mmCIF file of N, CA and C in Angstrom:
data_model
loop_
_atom_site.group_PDB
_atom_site.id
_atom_site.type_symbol
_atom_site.label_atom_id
_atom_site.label_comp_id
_atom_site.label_asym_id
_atom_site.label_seq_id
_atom_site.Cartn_x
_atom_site.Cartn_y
_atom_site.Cartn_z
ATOM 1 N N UNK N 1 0.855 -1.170 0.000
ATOM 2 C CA UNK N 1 0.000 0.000 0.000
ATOM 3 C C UNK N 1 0.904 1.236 0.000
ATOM 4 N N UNK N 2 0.706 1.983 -0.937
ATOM 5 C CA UNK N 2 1.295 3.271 -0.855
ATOM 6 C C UNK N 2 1.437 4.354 0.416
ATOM 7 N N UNK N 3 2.329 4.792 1.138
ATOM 8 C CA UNK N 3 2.239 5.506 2.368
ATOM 9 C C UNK N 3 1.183 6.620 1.984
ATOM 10 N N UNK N 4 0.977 7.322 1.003
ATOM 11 C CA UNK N 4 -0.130 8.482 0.880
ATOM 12 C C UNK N 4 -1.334 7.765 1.670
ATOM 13 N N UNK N 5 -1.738 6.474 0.549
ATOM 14 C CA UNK N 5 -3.305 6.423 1.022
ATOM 15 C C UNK N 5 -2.722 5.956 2.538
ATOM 16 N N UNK N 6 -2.189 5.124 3.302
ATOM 17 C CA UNK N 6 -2.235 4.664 4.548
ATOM 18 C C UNK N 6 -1.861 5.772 5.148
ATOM 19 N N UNK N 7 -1.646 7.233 4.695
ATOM 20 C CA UNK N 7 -1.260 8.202 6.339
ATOM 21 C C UNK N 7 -3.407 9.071 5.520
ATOM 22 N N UNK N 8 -3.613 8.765 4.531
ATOM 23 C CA UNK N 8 -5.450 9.734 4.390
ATOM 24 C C UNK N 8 -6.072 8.372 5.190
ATOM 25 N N UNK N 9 -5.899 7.292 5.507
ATOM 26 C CA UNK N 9 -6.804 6.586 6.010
ATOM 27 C C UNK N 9 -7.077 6.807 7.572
ATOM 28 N N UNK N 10 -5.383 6.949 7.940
ATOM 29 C CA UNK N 10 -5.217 7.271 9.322
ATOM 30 C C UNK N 10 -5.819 8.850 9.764
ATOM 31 N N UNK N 11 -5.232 9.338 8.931
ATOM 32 C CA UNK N 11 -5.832 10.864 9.165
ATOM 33 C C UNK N 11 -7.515 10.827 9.582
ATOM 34 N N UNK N 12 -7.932 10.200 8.375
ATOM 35 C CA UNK N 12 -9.501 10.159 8.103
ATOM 36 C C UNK N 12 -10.036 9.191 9.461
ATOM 37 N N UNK N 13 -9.522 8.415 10.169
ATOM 38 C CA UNK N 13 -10.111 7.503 10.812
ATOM 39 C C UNK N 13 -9.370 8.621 12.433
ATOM 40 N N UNK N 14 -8.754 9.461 12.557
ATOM 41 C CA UNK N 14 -8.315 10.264 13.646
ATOM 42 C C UNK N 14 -9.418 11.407 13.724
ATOM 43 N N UNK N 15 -10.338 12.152 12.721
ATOM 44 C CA UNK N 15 -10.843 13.041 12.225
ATOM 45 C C UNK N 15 -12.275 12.064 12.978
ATOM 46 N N UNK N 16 -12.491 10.808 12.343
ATOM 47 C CA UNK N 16 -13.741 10.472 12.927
ATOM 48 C C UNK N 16 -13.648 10.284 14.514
ATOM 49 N N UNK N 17 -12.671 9.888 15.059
ATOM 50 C CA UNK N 17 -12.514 9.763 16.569
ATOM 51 C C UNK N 17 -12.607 11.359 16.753
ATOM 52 N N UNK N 18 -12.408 11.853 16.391
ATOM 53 C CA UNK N 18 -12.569 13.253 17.222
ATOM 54 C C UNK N 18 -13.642 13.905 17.176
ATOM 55 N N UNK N 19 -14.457 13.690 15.861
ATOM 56 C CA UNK N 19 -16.101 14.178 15.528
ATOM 57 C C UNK N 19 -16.468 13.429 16.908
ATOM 58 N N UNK N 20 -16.348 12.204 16.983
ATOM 59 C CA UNK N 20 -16.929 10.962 17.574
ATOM 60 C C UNK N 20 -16.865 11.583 19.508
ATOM 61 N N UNK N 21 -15.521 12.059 19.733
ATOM 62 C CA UNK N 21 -15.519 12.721 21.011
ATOM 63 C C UNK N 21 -16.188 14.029 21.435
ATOM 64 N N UNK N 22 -15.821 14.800 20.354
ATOM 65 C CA UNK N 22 -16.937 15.807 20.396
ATOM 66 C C UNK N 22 -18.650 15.645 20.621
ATOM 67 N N UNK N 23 -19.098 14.959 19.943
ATOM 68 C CA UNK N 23 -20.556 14.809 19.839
ATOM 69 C C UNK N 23 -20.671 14.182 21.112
ATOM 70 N N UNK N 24 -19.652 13.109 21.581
ATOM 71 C CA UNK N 24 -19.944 12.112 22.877
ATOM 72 C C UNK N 24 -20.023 13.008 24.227
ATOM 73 N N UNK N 25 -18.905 13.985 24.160
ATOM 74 C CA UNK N 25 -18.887 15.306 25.190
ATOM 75 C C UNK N 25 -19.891 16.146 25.448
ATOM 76 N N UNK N 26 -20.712 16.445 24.147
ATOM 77 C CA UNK N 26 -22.012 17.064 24.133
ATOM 78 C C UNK N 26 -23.221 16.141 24.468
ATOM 79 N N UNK N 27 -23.201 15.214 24.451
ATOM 80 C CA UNK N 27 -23.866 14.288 25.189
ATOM 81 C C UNK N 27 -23.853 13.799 26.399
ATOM 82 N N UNK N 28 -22.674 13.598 26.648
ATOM 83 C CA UNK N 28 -22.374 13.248 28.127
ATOM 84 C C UNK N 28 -22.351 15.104 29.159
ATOM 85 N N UNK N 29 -22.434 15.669 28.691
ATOM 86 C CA UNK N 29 -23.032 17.273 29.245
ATOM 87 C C UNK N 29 -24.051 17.375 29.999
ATOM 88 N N UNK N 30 -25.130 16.433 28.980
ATOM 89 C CA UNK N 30 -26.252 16.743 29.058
ATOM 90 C C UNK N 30 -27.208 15.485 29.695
ATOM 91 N N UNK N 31 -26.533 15.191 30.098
ATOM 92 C CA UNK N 31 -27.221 13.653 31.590
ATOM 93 C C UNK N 31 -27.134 14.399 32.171
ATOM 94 N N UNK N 32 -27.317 13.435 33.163
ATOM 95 C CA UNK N 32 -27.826 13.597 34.308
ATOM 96 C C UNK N 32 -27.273 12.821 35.224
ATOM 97 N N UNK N 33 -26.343 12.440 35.870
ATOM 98 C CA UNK N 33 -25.153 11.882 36.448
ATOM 99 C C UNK N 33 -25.811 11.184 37.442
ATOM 100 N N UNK N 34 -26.567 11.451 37.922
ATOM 101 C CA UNK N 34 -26.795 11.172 39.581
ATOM 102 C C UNK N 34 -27.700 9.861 39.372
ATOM 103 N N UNK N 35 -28.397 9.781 37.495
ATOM 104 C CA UNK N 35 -29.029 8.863 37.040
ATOM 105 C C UNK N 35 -29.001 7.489 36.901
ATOM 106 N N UNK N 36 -27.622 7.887 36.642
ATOM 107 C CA UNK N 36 -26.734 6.764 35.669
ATOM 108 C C UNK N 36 -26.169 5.677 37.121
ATOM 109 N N UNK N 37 -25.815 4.494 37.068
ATOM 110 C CA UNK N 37 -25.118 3.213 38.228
ATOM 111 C C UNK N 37 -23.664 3.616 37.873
ATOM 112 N N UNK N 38 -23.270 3.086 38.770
ATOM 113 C CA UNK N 38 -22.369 3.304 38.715
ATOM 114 C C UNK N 38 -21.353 2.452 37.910
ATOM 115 N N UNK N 39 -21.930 1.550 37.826
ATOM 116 C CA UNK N 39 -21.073 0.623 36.329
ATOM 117 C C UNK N 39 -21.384 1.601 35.326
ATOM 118 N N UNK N 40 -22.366 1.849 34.797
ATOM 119 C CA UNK N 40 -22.413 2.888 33.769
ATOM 120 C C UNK N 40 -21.475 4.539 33.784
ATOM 121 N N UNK N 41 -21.046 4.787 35.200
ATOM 122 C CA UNK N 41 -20.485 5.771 35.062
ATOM 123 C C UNK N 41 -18.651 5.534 34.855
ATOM 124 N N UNK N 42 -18.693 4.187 35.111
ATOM 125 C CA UNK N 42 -17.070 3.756 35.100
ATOM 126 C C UNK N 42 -16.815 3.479 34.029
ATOM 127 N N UNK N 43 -17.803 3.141 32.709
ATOM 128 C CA UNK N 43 -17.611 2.447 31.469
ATOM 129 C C UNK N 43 -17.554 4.294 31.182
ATOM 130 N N UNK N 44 -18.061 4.906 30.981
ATOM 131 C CA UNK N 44 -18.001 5.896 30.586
ATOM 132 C C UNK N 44 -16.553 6.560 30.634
ATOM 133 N N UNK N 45 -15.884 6.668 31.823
ATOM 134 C CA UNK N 45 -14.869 7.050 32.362
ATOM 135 C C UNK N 45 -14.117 6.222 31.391
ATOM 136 N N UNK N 46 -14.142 4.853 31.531
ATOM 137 C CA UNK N 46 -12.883 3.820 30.933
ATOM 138 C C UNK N 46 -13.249 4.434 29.397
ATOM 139 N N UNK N 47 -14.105 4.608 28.750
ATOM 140 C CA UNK N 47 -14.253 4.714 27.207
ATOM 141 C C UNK N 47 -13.548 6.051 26.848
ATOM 142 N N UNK N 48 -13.698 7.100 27.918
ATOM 143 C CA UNK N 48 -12.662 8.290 27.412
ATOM 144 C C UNK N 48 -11.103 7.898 27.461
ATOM 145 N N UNK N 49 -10.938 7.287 28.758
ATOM 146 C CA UNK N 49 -9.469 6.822 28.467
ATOM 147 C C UNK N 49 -8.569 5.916 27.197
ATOM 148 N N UNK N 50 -9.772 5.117 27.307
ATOM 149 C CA UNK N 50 -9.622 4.356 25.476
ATOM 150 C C UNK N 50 -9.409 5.215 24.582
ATOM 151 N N UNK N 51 -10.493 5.801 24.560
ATOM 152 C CA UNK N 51 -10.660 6.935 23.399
ATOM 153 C C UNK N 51 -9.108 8.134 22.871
ATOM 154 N N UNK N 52 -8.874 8.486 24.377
ATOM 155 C CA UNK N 52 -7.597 9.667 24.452
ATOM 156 C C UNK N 52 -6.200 8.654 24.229
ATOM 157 N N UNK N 53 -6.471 7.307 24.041
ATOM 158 C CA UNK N 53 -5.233 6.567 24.147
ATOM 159 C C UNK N 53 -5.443 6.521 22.476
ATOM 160 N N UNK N 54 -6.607 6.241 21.704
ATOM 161 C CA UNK N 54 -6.522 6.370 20.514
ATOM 162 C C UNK N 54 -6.285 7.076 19.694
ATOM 163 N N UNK N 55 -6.290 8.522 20.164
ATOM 164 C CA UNK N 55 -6.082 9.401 19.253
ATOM 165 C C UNK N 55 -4.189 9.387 19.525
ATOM 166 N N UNK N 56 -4.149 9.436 20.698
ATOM 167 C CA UNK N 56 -2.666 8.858 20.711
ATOM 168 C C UNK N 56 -1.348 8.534 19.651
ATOM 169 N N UNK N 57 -2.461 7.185 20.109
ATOM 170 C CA UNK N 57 -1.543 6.103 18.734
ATOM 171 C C UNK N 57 -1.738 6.094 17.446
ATOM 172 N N UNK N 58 -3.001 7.284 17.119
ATOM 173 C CA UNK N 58 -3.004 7.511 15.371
ATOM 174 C C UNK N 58 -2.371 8.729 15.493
ATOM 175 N N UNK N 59 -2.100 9.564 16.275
ATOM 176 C CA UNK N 59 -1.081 10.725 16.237
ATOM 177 C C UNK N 59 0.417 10.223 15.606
ATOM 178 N N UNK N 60 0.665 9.030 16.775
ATOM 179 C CA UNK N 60 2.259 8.985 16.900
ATOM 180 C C UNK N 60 2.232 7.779 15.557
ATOM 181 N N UNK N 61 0.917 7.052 14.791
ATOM 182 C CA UNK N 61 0.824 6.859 13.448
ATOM 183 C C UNK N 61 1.332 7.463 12.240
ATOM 184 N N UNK N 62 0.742 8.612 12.533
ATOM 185 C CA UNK N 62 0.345 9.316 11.417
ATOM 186 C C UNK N 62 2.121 10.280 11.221
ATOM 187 N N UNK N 63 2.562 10.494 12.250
ATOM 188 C CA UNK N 63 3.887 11.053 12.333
ATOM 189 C C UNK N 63 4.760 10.114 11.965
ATOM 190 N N UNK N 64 4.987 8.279 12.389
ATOM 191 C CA UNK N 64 5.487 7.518 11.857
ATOM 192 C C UNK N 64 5.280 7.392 10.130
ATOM 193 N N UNK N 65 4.258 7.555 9.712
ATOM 194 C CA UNK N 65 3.852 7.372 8.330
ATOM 195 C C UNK N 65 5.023 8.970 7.544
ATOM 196 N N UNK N 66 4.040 10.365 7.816
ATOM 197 C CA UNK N 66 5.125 11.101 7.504
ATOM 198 C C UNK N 66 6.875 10.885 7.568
ATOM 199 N N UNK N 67 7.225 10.115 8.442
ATOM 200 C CA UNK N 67 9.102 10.186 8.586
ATOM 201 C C UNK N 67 9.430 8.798 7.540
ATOM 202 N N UNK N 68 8.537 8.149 7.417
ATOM 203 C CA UNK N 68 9.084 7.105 6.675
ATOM 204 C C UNK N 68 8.467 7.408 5.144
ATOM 205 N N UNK N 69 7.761 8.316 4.865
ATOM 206 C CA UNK N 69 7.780 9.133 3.329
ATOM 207 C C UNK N 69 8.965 9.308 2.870
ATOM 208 N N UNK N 70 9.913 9.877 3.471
ATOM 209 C CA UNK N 70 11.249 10.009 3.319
ATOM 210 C C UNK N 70 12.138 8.884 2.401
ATOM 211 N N UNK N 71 12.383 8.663 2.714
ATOM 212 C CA UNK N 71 12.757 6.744 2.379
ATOM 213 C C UNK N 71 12.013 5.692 2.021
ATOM 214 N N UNK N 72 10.843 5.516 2.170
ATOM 215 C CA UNK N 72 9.946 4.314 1.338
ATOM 216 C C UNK N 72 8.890 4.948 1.032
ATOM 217 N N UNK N 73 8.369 4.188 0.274
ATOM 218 C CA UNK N 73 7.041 4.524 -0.485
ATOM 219 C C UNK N 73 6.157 3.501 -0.459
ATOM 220 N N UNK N 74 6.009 2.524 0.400
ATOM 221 C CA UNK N 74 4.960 1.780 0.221
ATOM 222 C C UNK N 74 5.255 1.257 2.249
ATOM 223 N N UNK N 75 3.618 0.457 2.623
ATOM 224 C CA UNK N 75 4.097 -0.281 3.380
ATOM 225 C C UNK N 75 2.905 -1.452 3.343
ATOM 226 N N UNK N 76 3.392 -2.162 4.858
ATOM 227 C CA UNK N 76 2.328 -3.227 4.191
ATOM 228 C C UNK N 76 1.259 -3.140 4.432
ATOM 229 N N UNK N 77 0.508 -2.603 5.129
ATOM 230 C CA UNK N 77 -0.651 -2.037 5.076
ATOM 231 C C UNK N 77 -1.630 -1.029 6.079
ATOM 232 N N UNK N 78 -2.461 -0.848 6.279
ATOM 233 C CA UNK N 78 -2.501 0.499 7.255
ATOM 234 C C UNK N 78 -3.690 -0.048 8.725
ATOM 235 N N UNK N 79 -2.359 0.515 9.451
ATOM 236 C CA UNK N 79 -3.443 0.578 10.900
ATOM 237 C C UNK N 79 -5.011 1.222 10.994
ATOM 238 N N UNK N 80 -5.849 0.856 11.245
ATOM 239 C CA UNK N 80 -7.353 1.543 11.308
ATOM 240 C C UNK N 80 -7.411 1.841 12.635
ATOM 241 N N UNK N 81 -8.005 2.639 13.094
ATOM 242 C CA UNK N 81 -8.262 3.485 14.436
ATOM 243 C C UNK N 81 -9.547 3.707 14.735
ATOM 244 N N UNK N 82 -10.738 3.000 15.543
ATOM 245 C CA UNK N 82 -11.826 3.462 15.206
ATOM 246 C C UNK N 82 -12.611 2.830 17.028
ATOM 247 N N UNK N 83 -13.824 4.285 17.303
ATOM 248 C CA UNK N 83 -13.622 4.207 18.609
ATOM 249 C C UNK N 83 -14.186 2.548 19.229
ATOM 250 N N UNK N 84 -14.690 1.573 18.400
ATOM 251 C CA UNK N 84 -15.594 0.576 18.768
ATOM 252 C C UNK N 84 -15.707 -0.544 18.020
ATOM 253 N N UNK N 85 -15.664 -1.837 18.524
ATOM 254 C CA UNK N 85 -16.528 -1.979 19.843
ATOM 255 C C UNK N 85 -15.154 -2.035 20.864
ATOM 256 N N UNK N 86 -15.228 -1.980 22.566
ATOM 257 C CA UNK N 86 -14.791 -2.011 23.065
ATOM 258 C C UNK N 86 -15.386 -3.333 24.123
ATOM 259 N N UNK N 87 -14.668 -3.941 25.151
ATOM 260 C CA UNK N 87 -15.118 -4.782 25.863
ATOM 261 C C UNK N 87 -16.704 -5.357 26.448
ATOM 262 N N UNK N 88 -16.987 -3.994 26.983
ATOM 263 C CA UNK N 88 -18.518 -3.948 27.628
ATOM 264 C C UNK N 88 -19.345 -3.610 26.104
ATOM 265 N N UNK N 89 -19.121 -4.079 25.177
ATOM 266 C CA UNK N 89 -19.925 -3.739 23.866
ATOM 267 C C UNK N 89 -20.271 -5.325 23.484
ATOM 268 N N UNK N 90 -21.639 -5.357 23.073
ATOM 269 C CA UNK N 90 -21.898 -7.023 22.612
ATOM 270 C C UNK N 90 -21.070 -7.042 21.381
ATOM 271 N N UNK N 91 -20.690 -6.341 20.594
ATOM 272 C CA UNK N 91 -20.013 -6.372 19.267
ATOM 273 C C UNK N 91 -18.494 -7.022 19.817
ATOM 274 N N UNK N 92 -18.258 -6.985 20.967
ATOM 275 C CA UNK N 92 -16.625 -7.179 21.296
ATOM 276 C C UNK N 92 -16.987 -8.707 22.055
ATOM 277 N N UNK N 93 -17.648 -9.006 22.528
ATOM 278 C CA UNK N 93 -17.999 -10.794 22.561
ATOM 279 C C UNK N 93 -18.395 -11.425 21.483
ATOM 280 N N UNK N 94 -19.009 -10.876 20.080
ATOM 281 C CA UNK N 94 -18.953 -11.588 18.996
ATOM 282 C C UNK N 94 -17.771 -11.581 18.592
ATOM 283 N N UNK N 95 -16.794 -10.977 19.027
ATOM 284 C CA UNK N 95 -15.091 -10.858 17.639
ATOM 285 C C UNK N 95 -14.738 -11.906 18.970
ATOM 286 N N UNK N 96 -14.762 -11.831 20.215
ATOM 287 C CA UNK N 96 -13.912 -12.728 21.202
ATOM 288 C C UNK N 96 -14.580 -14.131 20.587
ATOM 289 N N UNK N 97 -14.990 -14.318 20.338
ATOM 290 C CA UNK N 97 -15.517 -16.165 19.957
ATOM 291 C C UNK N 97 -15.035 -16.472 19.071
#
């Protein structure tokens, strides 16, 4: 795969995590805290930390992709970054089986 498209995929999939935090911030604003169990308020908590660890590692991606423009032009193919599913998600016990 050419490094162009694998640093627009990364870009593009860093761009949706961040729409994705934004909108989640404006949502999570607007509860009501005192509502929510408290398992629900810890998944919440753990999903931002996920989340801020992801933009992370498509940062320090996307900077790896730029330094190795330099010197190669292809690699083998591109990391995806995307906020879900995560553990407490039924989508993440269908991939565990």
């Amino acid at each position: 795969m050419w490094i162009q498209d694998a640093l627009a995929i990364a870009r593009a999939d860093l761009q949706r995590i961040a729409r994705y935090i934004e909108r989640r911030e404006r949502f999570l604003d607007a509860l009501d805290w005192s509502l929510l169990s408290d398992a629900q308020a810890r998944q919440s908590a753990m999903l931002d930390e996920l989340l801020a660890g992801d933009m992370a590692e498509g940062q320090n991606y996307v900077e790896w992709l730029v330094e190795r423009m330099t010197t190669h032009l292809t690699v083998p193919g591109a990391l995806r970054f995307a906020p879900h599913p995560r553990p407490w998600h039924a989508e993440w016990i269908t991939l565990a089986d």
